[in-house]
Coordinates of C-alpha atoms and ligand atoms in Angstrom, one line a residue:
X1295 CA -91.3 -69.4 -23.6
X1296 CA -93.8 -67.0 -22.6
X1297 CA -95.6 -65.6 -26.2
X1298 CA -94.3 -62.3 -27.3
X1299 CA -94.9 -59.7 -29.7
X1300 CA -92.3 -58.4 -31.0
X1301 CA -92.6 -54.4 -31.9
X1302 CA -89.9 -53.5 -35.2
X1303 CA -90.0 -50.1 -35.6
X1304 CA -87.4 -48.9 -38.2
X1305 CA -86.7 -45.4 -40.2
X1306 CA -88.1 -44.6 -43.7
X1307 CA -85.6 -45.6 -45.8
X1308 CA -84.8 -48.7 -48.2
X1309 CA -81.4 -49.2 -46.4
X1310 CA -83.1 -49.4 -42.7
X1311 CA -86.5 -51.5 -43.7
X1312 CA -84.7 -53.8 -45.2
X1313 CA -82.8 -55.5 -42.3
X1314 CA -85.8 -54.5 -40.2
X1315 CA -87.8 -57.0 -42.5
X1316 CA -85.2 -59.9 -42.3
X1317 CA -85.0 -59.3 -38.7
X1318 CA -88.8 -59.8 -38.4
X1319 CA -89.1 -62.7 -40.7
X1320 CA -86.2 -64.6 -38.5
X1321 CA -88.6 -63.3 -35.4
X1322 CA -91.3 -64.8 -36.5
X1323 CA -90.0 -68.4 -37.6
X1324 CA -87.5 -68.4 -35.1
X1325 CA -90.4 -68.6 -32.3
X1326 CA -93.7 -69.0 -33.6
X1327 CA -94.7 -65.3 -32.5
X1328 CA -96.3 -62.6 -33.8
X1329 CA -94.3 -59.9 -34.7
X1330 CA -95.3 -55.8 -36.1
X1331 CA -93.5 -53.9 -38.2
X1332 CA -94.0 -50.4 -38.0
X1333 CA -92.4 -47.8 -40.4
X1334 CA -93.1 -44.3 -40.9
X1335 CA -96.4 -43.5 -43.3
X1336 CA -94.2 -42.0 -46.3
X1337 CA -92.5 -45.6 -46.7
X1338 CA -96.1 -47.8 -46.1
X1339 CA -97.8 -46.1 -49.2
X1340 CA -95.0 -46.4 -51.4
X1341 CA -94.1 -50.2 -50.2
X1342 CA -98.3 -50.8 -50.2
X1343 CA -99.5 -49.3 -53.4
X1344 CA -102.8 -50.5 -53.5
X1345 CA -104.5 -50.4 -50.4
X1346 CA -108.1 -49.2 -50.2
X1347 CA -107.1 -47.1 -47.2
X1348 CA -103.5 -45.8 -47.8
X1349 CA -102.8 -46.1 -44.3
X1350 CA -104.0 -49.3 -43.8
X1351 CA -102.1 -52.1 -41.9
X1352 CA -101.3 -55.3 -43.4
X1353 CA -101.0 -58.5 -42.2
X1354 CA -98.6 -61.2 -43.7
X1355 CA -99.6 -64.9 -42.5
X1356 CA -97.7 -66.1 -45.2
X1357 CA -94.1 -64.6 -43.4
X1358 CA -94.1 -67.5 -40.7
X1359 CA -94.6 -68.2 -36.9
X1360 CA -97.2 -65.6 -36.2
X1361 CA -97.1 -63.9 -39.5
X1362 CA -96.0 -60.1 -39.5
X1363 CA -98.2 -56.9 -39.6
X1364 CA -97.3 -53.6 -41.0
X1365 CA -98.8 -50.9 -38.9
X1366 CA -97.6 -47.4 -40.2
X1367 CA -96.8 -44.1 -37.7
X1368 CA -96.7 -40.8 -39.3
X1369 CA -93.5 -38.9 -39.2
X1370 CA -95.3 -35.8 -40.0
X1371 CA -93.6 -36.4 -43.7
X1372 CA -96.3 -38.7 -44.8
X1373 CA -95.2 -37.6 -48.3
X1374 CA -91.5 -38.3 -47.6
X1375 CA -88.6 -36.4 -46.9
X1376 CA -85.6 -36.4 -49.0
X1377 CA -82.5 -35.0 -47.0
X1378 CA -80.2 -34.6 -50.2
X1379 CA -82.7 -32.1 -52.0
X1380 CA -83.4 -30.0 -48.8
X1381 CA -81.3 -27.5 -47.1
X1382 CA -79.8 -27.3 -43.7
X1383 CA -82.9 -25.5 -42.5
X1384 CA -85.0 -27.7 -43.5
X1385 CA -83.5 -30.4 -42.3
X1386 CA -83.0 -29.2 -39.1
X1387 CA -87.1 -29.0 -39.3
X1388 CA -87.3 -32.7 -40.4
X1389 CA -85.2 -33.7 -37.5
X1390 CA -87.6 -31.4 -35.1
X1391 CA -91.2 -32.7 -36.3
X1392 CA -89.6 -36.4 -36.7
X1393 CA -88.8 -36.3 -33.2
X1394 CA -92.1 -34.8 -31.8
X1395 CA -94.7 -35.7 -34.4
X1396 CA -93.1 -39.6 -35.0
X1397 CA -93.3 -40.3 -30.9
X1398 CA -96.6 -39.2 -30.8
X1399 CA -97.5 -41.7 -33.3
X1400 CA -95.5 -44.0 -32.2
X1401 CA -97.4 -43.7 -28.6
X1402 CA -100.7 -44.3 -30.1
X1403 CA -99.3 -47.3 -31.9
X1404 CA -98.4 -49.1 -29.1
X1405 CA -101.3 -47.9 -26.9
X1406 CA -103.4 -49.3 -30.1
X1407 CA -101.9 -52.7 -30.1
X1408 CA -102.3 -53.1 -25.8
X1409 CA -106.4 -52.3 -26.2
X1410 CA -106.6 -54.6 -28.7
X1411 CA -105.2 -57.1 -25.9
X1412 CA -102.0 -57.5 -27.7
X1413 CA -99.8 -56.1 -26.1
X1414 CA -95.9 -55.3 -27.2
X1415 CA -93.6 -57.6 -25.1
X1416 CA -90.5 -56.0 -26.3
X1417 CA -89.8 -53.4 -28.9
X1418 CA -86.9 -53.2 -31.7
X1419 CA -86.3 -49.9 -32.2
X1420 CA -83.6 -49.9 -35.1
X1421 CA -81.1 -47.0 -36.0
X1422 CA -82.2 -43.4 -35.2
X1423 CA -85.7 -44.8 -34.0
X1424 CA -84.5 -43.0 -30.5
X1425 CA -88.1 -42.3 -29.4
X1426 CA -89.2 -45.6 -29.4
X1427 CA -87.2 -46.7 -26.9
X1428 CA -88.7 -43.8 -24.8
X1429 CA -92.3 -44.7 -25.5
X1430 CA -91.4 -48.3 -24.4
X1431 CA -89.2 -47.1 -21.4
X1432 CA -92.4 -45.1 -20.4
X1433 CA -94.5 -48.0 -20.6
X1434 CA -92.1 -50.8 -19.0
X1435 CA -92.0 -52.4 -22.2
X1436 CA -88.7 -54.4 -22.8
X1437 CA -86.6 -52.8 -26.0
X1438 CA -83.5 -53.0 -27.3
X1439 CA -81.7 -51.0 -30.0
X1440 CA -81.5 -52.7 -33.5
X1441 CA -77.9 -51.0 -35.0
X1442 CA -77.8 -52.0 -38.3
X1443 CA -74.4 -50.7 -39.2
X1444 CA -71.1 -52.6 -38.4
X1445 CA -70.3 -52.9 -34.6
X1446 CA -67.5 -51.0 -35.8
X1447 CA -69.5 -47.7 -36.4
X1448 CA -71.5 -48.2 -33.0
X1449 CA -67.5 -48.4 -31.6
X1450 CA -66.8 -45.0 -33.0
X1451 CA -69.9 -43.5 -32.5
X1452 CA -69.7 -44.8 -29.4
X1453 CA -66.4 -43.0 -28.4
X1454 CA -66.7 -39.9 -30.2
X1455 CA -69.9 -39.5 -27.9
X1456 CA -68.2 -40.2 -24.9
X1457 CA -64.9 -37.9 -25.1
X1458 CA -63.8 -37.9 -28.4
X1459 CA -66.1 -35.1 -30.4
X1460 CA -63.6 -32.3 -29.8
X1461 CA -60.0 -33.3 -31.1
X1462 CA -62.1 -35.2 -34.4
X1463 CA -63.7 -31.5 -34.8
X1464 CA -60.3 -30.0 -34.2
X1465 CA -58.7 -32.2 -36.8
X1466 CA -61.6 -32.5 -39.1
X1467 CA -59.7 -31.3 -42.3
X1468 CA -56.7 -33.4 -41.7
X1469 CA -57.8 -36.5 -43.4
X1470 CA -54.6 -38.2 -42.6
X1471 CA -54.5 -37.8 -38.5
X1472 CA -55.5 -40.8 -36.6
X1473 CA -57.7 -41.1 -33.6
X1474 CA -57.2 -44.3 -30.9
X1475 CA -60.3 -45.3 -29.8
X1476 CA -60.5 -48.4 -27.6
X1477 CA -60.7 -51.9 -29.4
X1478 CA -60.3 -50.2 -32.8
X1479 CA -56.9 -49.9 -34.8
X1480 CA -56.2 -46.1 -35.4
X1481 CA -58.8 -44.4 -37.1
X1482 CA -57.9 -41.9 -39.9
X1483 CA -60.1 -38.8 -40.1
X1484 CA -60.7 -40.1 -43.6
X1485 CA -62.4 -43.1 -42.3
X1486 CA -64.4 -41.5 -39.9
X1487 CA -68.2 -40.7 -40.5
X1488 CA -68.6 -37.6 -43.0
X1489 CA -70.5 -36.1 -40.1
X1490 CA -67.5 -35.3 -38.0
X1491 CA -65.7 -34.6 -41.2
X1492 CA -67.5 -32.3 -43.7
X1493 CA -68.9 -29.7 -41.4
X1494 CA -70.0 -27.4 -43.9
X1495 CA -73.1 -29.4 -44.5
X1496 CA -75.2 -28.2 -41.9
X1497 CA -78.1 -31.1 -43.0
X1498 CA -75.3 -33.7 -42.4
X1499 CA -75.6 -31.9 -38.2
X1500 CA -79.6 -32.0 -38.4
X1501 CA -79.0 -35.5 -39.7
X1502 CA -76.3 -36.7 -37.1
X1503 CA -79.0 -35.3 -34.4
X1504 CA -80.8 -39.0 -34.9
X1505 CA -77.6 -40.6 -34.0
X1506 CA -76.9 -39.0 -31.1
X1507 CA -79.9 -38.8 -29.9
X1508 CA -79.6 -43.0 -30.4
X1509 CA -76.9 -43.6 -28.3
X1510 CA -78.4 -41.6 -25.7
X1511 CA -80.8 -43.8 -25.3
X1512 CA -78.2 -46.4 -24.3
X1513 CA -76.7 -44.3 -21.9
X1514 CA -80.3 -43.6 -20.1
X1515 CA -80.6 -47.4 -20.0
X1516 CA -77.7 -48.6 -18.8
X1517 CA -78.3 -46.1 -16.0
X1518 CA -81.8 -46.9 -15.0
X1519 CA -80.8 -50.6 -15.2
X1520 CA -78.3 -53.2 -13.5
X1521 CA -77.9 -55.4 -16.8
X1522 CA -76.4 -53.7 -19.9
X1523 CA -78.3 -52.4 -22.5
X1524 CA -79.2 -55.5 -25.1
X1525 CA -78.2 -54.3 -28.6
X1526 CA -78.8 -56.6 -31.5
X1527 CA -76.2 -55.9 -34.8
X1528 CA -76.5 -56.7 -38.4
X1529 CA -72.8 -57.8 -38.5
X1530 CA -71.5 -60.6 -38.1
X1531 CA -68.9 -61.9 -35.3
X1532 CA -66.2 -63.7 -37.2
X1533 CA -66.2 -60.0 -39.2
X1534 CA -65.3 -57.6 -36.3
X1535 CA -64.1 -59.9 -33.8
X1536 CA -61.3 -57.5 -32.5
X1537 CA -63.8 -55.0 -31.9
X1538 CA -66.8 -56.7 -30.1
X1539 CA -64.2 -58.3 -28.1
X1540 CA -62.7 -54.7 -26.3
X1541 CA -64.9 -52.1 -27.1
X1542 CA -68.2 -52.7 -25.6
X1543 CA -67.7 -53.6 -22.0
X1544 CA -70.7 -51.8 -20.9
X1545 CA -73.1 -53.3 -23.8
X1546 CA -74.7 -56.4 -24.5
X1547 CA -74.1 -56.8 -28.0
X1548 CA -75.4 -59.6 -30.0
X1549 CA -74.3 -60.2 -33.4
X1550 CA -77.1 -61.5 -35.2
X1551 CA -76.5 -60.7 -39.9
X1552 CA -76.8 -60.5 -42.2
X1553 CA -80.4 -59.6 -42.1
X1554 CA -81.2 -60.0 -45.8
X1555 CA -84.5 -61.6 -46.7
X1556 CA -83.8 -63.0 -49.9
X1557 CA -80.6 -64.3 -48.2
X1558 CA -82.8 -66.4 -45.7
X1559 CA -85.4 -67.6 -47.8
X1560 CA -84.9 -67.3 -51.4
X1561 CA -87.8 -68.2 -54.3
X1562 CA -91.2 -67.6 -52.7
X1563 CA -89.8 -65.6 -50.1
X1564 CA -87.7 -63.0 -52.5
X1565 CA -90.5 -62.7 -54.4
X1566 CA -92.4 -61.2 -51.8
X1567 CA -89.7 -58.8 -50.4
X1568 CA -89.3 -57.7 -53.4
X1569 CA -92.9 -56.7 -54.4
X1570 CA -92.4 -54.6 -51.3
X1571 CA -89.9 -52.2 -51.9
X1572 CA -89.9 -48.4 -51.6
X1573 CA -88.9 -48.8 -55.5
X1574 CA -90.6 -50.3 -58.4
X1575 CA -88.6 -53.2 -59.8
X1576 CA -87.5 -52.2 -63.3
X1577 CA -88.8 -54.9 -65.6
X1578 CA -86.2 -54.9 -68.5
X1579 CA -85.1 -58.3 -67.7
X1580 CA -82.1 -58.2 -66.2
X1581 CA -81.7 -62.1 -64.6
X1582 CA -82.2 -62.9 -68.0
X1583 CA -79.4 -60.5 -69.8
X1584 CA -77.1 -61.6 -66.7
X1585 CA -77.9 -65.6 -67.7
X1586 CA -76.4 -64.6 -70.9
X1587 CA -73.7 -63.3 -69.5
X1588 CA -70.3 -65.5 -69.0
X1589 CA -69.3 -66.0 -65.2
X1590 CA -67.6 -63.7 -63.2
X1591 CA -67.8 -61.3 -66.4
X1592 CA -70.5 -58.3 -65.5
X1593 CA -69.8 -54.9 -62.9
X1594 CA -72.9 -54.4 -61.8
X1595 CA -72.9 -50.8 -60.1
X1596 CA -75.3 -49.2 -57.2
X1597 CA -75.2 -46.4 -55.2
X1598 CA -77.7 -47.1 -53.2
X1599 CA -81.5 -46.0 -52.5
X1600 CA -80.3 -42.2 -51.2
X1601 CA -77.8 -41.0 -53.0
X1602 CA -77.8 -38.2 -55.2
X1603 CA -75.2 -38.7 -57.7
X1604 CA -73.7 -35.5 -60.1
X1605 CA -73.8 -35.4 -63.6
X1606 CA -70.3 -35.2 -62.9
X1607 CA -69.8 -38.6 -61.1
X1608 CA -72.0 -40.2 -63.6
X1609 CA -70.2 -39.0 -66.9
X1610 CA -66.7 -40.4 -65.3
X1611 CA -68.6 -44.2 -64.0
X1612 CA -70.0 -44.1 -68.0
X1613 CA -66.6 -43.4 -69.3
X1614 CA -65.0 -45.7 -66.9
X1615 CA -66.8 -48.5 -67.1
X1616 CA -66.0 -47.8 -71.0
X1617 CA -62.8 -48.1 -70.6
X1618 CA -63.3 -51.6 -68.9
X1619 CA -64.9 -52.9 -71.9
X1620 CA -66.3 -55.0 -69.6
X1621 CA -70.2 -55.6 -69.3
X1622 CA -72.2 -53.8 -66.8
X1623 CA -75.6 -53.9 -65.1
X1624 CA -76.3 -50.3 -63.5
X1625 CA -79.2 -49.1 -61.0
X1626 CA -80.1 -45.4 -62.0
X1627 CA -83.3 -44.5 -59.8
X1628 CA -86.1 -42.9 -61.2
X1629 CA -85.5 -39.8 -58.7
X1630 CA -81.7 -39.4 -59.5
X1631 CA -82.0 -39.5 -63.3
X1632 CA -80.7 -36.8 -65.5
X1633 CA -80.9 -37.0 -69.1
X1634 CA -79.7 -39.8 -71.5
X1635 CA -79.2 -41.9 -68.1
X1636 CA -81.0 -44.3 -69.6
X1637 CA -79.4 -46.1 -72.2
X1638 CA -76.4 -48.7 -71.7
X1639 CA -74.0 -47.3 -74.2
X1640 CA -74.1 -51.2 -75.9
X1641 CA -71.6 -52.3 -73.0
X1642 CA -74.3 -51.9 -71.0
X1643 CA -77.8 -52.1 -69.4
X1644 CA -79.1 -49.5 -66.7
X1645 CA -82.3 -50.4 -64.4
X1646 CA -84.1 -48.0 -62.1
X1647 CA -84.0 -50.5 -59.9
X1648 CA -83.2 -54.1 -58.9
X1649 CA -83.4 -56.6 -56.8
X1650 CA -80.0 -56.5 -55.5
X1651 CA -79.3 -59.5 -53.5
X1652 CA -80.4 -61.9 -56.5
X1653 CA -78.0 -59.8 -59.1
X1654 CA -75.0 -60.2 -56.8
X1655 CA -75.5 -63.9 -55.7
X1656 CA -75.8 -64.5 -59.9
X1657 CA -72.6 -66.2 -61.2
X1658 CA -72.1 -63.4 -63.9
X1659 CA -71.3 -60.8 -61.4
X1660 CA -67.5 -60.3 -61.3
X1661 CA -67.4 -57.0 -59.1
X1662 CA -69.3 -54.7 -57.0
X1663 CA -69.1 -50.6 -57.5
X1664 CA -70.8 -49.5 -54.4
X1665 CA -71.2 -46.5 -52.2
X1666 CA -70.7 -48.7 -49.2
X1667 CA -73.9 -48.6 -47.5
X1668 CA -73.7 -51.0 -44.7
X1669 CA -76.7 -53.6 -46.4
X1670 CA -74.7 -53.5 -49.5
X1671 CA -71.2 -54.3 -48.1
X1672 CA -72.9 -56.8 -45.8
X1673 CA -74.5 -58.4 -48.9
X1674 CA -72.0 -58.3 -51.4
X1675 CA -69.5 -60.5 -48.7
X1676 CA -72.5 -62.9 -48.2
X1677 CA -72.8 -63.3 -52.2
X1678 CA -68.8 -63.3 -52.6
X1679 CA -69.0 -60.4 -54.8
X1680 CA -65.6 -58.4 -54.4
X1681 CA -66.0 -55.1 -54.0
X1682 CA -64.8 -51.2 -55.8
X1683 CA -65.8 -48.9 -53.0
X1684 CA -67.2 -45.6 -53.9
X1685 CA -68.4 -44.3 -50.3
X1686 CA -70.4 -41.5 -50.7
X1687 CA -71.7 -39.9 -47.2
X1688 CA -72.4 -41.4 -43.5
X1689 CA -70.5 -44.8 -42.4
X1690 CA -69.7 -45.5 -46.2
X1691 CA -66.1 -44.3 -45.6
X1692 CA -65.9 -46.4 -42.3
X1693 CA -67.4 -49.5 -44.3
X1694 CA -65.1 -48.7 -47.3
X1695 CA -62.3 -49.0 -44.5
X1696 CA -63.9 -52.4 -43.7
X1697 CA -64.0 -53.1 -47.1
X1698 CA -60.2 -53.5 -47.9
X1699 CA -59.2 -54.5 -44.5
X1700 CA -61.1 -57.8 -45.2
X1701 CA -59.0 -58.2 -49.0
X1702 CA -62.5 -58.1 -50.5
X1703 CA -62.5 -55.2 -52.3
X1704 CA -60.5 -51.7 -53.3
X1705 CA -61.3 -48.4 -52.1
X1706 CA -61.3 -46.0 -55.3
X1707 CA -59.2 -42.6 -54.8
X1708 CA -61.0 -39.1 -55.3
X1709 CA -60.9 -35.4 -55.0
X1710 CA -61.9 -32.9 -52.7
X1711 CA -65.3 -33.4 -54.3
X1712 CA -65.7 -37.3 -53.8
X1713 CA -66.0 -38.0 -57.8
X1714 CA -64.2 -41.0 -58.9
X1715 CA -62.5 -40.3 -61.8
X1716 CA -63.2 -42.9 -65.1
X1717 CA -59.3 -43.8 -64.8
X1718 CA -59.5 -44.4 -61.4
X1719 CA -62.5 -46.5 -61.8
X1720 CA -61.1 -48.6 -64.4
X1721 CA -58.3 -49.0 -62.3
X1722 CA -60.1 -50.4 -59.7
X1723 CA -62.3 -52.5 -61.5
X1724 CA -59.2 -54.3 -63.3
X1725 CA -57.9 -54.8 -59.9
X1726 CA -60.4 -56.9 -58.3
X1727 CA -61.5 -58.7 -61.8
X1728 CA -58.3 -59.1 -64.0
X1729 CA -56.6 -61.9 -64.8
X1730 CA -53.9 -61.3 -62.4
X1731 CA -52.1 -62.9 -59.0
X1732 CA -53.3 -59.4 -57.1
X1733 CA -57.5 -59.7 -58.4
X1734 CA -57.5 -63.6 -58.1
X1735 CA -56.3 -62.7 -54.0
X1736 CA -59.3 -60.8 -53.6
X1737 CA -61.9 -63.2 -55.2
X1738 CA -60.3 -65.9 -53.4
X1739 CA -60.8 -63.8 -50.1
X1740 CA -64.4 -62.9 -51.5
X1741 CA -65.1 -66.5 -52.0
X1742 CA -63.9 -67.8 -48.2
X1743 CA -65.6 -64.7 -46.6
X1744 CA -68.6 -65.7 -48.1
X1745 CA -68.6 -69.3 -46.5
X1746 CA -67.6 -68.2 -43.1
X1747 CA -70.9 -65.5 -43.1
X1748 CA -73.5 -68.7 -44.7
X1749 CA -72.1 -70.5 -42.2
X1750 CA -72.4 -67.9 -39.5
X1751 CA -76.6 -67.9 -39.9
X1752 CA -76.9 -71.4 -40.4
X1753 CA -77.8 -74.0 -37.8
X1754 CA -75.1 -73.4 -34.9
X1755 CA -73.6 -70.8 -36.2
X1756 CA -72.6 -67.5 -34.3
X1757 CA -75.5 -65.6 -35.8
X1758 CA -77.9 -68.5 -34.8
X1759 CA -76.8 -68.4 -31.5
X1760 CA -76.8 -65.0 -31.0
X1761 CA -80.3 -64.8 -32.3
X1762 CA -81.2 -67.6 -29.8
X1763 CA -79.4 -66.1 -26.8
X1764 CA -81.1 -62.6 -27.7
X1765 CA -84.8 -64.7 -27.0
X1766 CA -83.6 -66.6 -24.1
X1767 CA -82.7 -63.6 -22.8
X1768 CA -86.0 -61.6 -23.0
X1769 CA -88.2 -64.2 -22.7
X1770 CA -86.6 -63.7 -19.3
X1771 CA -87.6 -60.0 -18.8
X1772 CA -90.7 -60.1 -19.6
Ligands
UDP480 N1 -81.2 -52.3 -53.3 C1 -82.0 -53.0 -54.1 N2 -82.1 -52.7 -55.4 C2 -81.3 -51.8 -56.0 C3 -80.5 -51.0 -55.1 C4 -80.4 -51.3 -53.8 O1 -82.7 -54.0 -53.6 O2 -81.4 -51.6 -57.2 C5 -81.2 -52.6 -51.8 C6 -79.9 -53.2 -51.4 O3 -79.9 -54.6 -51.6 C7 -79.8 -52.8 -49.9 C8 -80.6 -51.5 -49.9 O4 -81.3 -51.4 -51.1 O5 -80.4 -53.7 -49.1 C9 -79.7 -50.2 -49.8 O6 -79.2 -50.2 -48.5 P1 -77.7 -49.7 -48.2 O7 -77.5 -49.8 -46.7 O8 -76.7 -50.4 -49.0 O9 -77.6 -48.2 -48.7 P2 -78.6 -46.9 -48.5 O10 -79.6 -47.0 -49.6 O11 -79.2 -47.0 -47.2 O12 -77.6 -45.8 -48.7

């Protein structure tokens, strides 16, 4: 195989660079090349602290194959942009200057690598990284879109795009009328991305814009080209079967997760990942409060790296979680803090942050209250870890769907106003880690999901494979 260089260019956010850093490691080993990783400026300073130069690239020989640099491109938010503390204006203006100001960068990235005589031979551009695949498509540069949600939410996406955007928006506030959609069972409007749904929100529309503007790009390529667009997913095949089976015929969809570095390589490796997080790991020690802990005892609770949780929502997951009288290890970051989040209430203890896939692969960890992002989800089923779904925004509602369609986990009820009541909680909780014929069905389907996804990225399996067919096939392009 020809040497490449693989280009990874992913969004600023802990949910997007962290799949785009598993995918990169498995680049590397996988062939022996050398592969760049290129997020926006706002994420390299916080995930590179101490450079001399805050912009500085960084190269990792210790990653395997080639090793992996970081080269940064400026989004024009080089001090971050935080959608969920902005208003539809300004996120309309985010989604402008991301567009113009992040291509541009983008440009002189790749034109920056090429005069230094090496060259991208194909670029990743993940999830709402649209541009990139125009700067490549420019420059004849092999890409292919990197969608790390389910293949499920590229289905929907997918259709809503292509015929489908006016009855959703005409049934929008029906959250009980279903949708058909080809290869998909019927869709609820419940289940269906809170951008089609909550259309109040005008930043979830400035927001959406990325997505769109994502799928476009498939649509220009499998135009300009005679083979179908390649697109690599962090899913997993023996997941979503049904659906990558009928409703991509027009895609070439490789299902290559979970992408989860601590997954792949554990000690050394996890070690390193997580010195590199957009968060500082809390250092109360927490492995060593969840070694003390019996097994299967602890709900450990994250609502991911975005979400802005209410004083509300928080006072009903406290009293809840009460109620359990169960032990619980809670992530409360440092920028969604209100007063007295801080302290564990005795039951309890509450980092800023963690790192995840180590707490949920620990044998004390009994159950899962998450917001369904689509790394968490993907995690939790590689760990075993059954599930309380708390979606919050985006696919979560989709992936909460997922969720309990698999037996792996509940889906709590809410209000109009998406807070989970502490009953309600409780309720679920008890459901998935009781001592009953109901909760031992879900840990038992937990437990043999779990082995079909390890066995999935071993040796052979269908994520192997897929990662394997993916090279032969562009070491074939280019
Ligand atoms: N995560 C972590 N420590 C924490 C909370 C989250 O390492 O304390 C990681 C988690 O493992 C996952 C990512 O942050 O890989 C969050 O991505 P996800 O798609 O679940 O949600 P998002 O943050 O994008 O909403």
């Amino acid at each position: 195989m020809a040497r490449q260089h693989f280009l990874v260019v992913a969004y600023p956010g802990q949910g997007h660079i962290n799949p785009a850093r598993a995918l990169a490691a498995r680049l590397a080993r996988a062939t022996g090349a050398h592969v760049t990783l290129s997020v926006a400026v706002s994420a390299h300073r916080r995930m590179f602290p101490s450079l001399a130069a805050p912009d500085e690239e960084v190269h990792d020989a210790d990653a395997g194959g080639g090793g992996i640099s970081y080269v940064p491109y400026s989004d024009g938010y080089d001090e971050g942009f935080r959608l969920f503390a902005s208003d539809g204006e300004a996120a309309w203006r985010h989604s402008e200057t991301f567009g113009r100001v992040g291509r541009e960068a983008f440009a002189g990235v790749v034109d920056r690598l090429a005069a230094r005589g090496r060259p991208a031979t194909c670029v990743v551009y993940a999830f709402l990284m649209w541009w990139a695949a125009d700067v490549a498509r420019e420059r004849g540069i092999p890409r292919v879109l990197y969608w790390i949600q389910p293949a499920t939410m590229l289905a929907v996406y997918y259709h809503y795009l292509h015929g489908l955007e006016e009855l959703v928006t005409e049934h929008a506030g029906e959250p009980e009328f279903t949708v058909d959609m080809p290869g998909l069972p019927p869709m609820a409007i419940r289940d269906l991305p809170s951008f089609f749904t909550d259309l109040a929100d005008t930043r979830l529309a400035a927001a959406f814009h990325g997505v769109r503007t994502t799928i476009e790009q498939l649509d220009i390529d499998r135009r300009s080209s005679s083979k179908p667009p390649m697109v690599l997913v962090n899913t997993v095949e023996e997941l979503e079967l049904d659906v990558l089976a009928a409703s991509f015929p027009d895609l070439d969809i490789l299902p290559i997760g979970p992408a989860a570095t601590s997954l792949d390589g554990g000690g050394a490796a996890a070690a390193a990942r997580a010195s590199h997080d957009l968060y500082r790991h809390d250092e109360k020690g927490y492995m060593e409060w969840l070694a003390a802990k019996p097994a299967g005892s602890v709900v450990y609770v994250s609502l991911g790296s975005m979400s802005v949780v209410s004083r509300r929502q928080k006072e009903e997951l406290r009293r809840g979680l009460a109620a359990t009288a169960r032990p619980y290890l809670w992530v409360v970051r440092s920028d969604d803090r209100d007063d007295g989040d801080g302290d564990g209430d005795g039951g309890g203890m509450v980092v800023e942050w963690c790192d995840q896939v180590r707490v949920l692969s620990h044998g004390a960890v009994g159950c899962f209250v998450t917001h369904c992002g689509w790394n968490s989800t993907l995690e939790a089923v590689a760990c075993g870890a059954p599930m309380v779904a708390v979606p919050q925004w985006s696919d979560q509602d989709t992936n909460a769907r997922l969720v309990a369609g698999w037996g792996v986990g509940v889906r709590a009820a809410t209000g109009a106003d998406r807070v989970v009541e502490a009953g309600e909680l409780a309720r679920c909780v008890e459901t998935v880690m009781a001592d009953t014929e109901a909760a031992a069905a879900v840990r038992r389907s937990s437990a043999a999901w779990k082995a079909k996804v390890r066995e999935a990225v071993a040796e052979g399996g269908s994520s192997d494979r897929n990662l394997k067919a993916f090279l032969d096939r562009i070491a074939n392009v280019a």
